[in-house]
Amino acid sequence: MTEFKPQQLDKKWQAAWSAAKAFEVDVDPSREKFYCLEMFAYPSGHAHVGHVRNYIIGDVMARMKRMRGFNVLHPFGWDAFGMPAENAAIKTGTHPEQSTLANIAHMKGQLQRLGISYAWGREIATCLPDYYKFNQWIFLKMFERGLAYRRRSAVNWCPKDETVLANEQVVDGACWRCGTTVVQRDLEQWFFKITAYAEELLRGLDTLEKWPEKVVVMQRNWIGRSEGARIRFPVAGPEPGGASPDAIEVFTTRIDTIYGATFVLLAPEHPLVEQFAAASADPAAFRARAAKLRAGDREARLTGTLEKEGFDTGRTAINPFTNEAIPIWVANFVLAEYGTGALMAVPAHDERDFEFAKKYSLPIRVVVAHGDETPSPDAMTMATTNYGRLVNSGPWNGKEAPAVMPELIRDAERRGIGQGEVQYRLKDWGISRQRYWGTPIPMIYCDKDGAVPVPYEQLPVELPKVASFTGRGDSPLAQVPAFVDVKCPRCGGPARRETDTMDTFVDSSWYFLRFADPRNAELPFDPAAAAYWMPVDFYSGGVEHAILHLLYSRFFTRVLRDVGLVNFDEPFTRLLTQGMVLKNGAVMSKSKGNVVDPDDMLQKYGADALRLYVMFVAPPEKEVEWSDAGLEGSFRFLLRVWRIVDHWAETIGGEGIPGCRTEECTESERALRRKTHDTIRRVTVDIEERMHLNTAVSSLMELVNELYSFSESTAHGAPSRGEPPAGRVERPQTIGALREAIDALVVMMSPFAPHMAEELWQMLGHVDGLSKSGWPVFDAAIAKAEEVVVPVQVNGKVRGRITVPPDAGEDRLRELALADPGVKNHTAGKTLVKVVVAKGPLVSVVVK
RNA sequence: GCGAAAGUGGCGGAACUGGCAGACGCGCCGGACUUAGGAUCCGGUGGGGCAACCCGUGAGGGUUCGAAUCCCUCCUUUCGCACCA
């Protein structure tokens, strides 16, 4: 009996893999590639079992695909820029680079101790200049194409610390450090024009067949396409002392209700508000009212409980369909960023407008009827928002919406007062961050030449090593004169560098491409390498990235396609969103003190038990509750595998054991072979297609149970039953069947428990390691049952079972079913209505 | 409010396309082996009933020879969006 010492096996085999560079790969057009990727990690310091679950899921897939003969790229890297490191620097003075690199080293060790099969030779860290150089390169390409542009935009500003705050640093409207109320401040900032790709990003979603529906829906909602029309409402009356604004443009998706538009609403930020204020009798009072609406209550806005408020501008606009003059109001619930920042209010058929009209006694006109009656506005208690037949709509009366909408739009276009338009909720992506620990934006500002891009040959614009981390000032880099003061690349005159850095989501929007060619110094990656490895075949990570990271990555892929670096649209063919690991019902976090450190588990049970448990406990997408007892159960299963293999290793081990021919086998040998092949089929499909790793493990457990029963029935007995009888020679068929079962078991265990599997494989006398073993091949002929038990239902309840050959015909099944004693008991004295023979097989008898 | 997903033993979960509900594991009970057992091996384990049998997948209805699975209504939970005109 050889003892199972998991910790020693972990060390032994991890060293062997590392020495053999077992997981490093190269482009090889003769082999089919498989790119398996887990979302790279933010180096927070310590990975807990929740993080680690994702890497194990990917590793099971990668190891399995490797054995299936694929050329598997399975890389890892670090999303290494970001605020936590900078915040820590502000508090402790440790430079972000120092803490980040230390964290990476520790976490890398953790992953290696788990035996995750990464191609560490391709490791990347986004905080290193050889990576972020290409963030800048891509930025410049975007700038050239008009996809990177600058405009003023609001940021959170803490007046006491005099610093910009990220949204995460604003807690309940106050600064995370000093508690001062945060104010908004306008700064010039860089944006990526993701909206230029809105339609394409939306349509591409239809091709993502192997993405969770949930994620596709979330992205679709986020992009938020609405079809409608932009209509101009002329502003009535001349300006008392100046030029009159000619019209207010509104966006509507319900042009069918336009005859019911009885007032116009402007967002408080709308430019006309200021114009109206300036022209009003008391501009200061006007502005004060608008400012009050703008301030709003941030909290109430977030929870959707903001009370609707507004005021009359005293001006009117002409509804271009009714030609009536209608009042123009300003309202706090109108969003400046969406549509045109102005809307036509149709209180009868929009709940928000209805609420507003009731509050301020504005006119309500019903223009859509359902059925014969047209409700009176006074009797209405709520808006009717569904489509119907138009009434009070002039020449359009009696027409049905939505069919009439294109006609109305055509009419507006003909009269030159508007046109059909598509709006998206998706907004351009603001990438400027007033932070140190990120990629410098490669732009230079010259008084003469304006915003000038840094020439490609001057990349990377490196982060200066010295910077003070006081947490004060608008941008830390602005305090480093050697960084800021440069010559203009165009005119050579004095100029200033951009001191903002990029949003770290830029880093993660293309890292999967970098892995194809991670040491390229000239380009982000070699297009040929990307053409071979991409797209990612299997991508897994947390659902918290369902929108931003995955949408930005799809955006970047298309930009790089248009730049000519890649030749496909979608970067991730198949996506798995793994569930979180909870402890005591809560997400693991340092602050809650409920973190399970994988290293503690490794010390106790070894890497394989932890890996197996995490895969067995639930399907990968599901949230799970951590359980020490469950881990122990998995450890016991490994012991059980170890014992049974060890028990037989000498008898069946060594190369050159002949296979066994089914026809020479006893019934129990054939049964073992059936189980073996049935397990091969199930485990293969469960890992490769269904990603039901938990049921893959349970199938393996069943095979092990079968091996114990089979052993019990041989002269050898099962493990722990004392010494086997001496001198007994087993039938070659027994040895063959066992060899087949045990070899398959060890190979199929290896994605889950690679260290133990390698050791057992060696113990079984195989000269080459598991990297050469291949994956067991399912043989339908062996798996095919010789006879099947067919349940027989009478009126839907199982009343008997018949045993037949698997190819028994329907007539034979029917005959045997009706002759079964249990069935007879329930059919005697009744009238046979019908007999259904279903595939399955199953016989269903109906009597009355 | 809108949208999506999910409700199965004491627990985690299984049931692939409508076909034997509860695989596999945890826990619990019993047995074997033992100086010993919190190790190991074997067996049992949805509820009720002595039994034949009856009941059972959140609740109620429907379709079907047959429903955890499909349809309708409702309840609960989780997630996403949240005044998007």
GROMACS .gro file of N, CA, C and O (backbone and C1' of nucleotides) in nm, chain B residues 45-55:
model
   77
  893U        P    1  -3.320   0.269   0.088
  893U      O5'    2  -3.324   0.408   0.166
  893U      C5'    3  -3.416   0.429   0.272
  893U      C4'    4  -3.386   0.559   0.341
  893U      C3'    5  -3.374   0.680   0.251
  893U      O3'    6  -3.501   0.733   0.216
  893U      C1'    7  -3.195   0.681   0.404
  894G        P    8  -3.531   0.764   0.063
  894G      O5'    9  -3.611   0.900   0.074
  894G      C5'   10  -3.550   1.017   0.127
  894G      C4'   11  -3.652   1.127   0.141
  894G      C3'   12  -3.774   1.088   0.223
  894G      O3'   13  -3.753   1.103   0.361
  894G      C1'   14  -3.844   1.187   0.020
  895G        P   15  -3.830   1.007   0.463
  895G      O5'   16  -3.980   1.060   0.455
  895G      C5'   17  -4.013   1.190   0.503
  895G      C4'   18  -4.161   1.213   0.490
  895G      C3'   19  -4.249   1.103   0.547
  895G      O3'   20  -4.266   1.113   0.687
  895G      C1'   21  -4.325   1.157   0.331
  896G        P   22  -4.285   0.978   0.772
  896G      O5'   23  -4.430   0.927   0.726
  896G      C5'   24  -4.544   1.004   0.756
  896G      C4'   25  -4.668   0.941   0.698
  896G      C3'   26  -4.694   0.796   0.735
  896G      O3'   27  -4.746   0.782   0.866
  896G      C1'   28  -4.736   0.827   0.506
  897G        P   29  -4.710   0.651   0.951
  897G      O5'   30  -4.776   0.535   0.864
  897G      C5'   31  -4.914   0.505   0.879
  897G      C4'   32  -4.952   0.391   0.788
  897G      C3'   33  -4.881   0.258   0.815
  897G      O3'   34  -4.935   0.188   0.925
  897G      C1'   35  -4.883   0.302   0.583
  898C        P   36  -4.836   0.114   1.026
  898C      O5'   37  -4.760   0.009   0.934
  898C      C5'   38  -4.639  -0.054   0.979
  898C      C4'   39  -4.631  -0.197   0.930
  898C      C3'   40  -4.646  -0.214   0.779
  898C      O3'   41  -4.521  -0.200   0.714
  898C      C1'   42  -4.788  -0.367   0.892
  899A        P   43  -4.509  -0.135   0.571
  899A      O5'   44  -4.604  -0.228   0.482
  899A      C5'   45  -4.550  -0.338   0.409
  899A      C4'   46  -4.662  -0.421   0.352
  899A      C3'   47  -4.725  -0.366   0.224
  899A      O3'   48  -4.653  -0.413   0.111
  899A      C1'   49  -4.895  -0.425   0.380
  900A        P   50  -4.614  -0.315  -0.008
  900A      O5'   51  -4.735  -0.334  -0.112
  900A      C5'   52  -4.761  -0.461  -0.170
  900A      C4'   53  -4.907  -0.470  -0.205
  900A      C3'   54  -4.959  -0.356  -0.291
  900A      O3'   55  -4.936  -0.379  -0.429
  900A      C1'   56  -5.106  -0.395  -0.110
  901C        P   57  -4.888  -0.264  -0.520
  901C      O5'   58  -4.960  -0.138  -0.455
  901C      C5'   59  -5.080  -0.085  -0.506
  901C      C4'   60  -5.142   0.005  -0.402
  901C      C3'   61  -5.116   0.153  -0.420
  901C      O3'   62  -5.202   0.212  -0.515
  901C      C1'   63  -5.079   0.095  -0.194
  902C        P   64  -5.157   0.340  -0.594
  902C      O5'   65  -5.169   0.454  -0.484
  902C      C5'   66  -5.296   0.489  -0.431
  902C      C4'   67  -5.280   0.586  -0.315
  902C      C3'   68  -5.206   0.715  -0.349
  902C      O3'   69  -5.290   0.809  -0.413
  902C      C1'   70  -5.120   0.627  -0.148
  903C        P   71  -5.227   0.904  -0.522
  903C      O5'   72  -5.140   1.003  -0.434
  903C      C5'   73  -5.203   1.092  -0.343
  903C      C4'   74  -5.100   1.163  -0.258
  903C      C3'   75  -4.994   1.241  -0.333
  903C      O3'   76  -5.041   1.366  -0.380
  903C      C1'   77  -4.891   1.117  -0.160
   0.00000   0.00000   0.00000
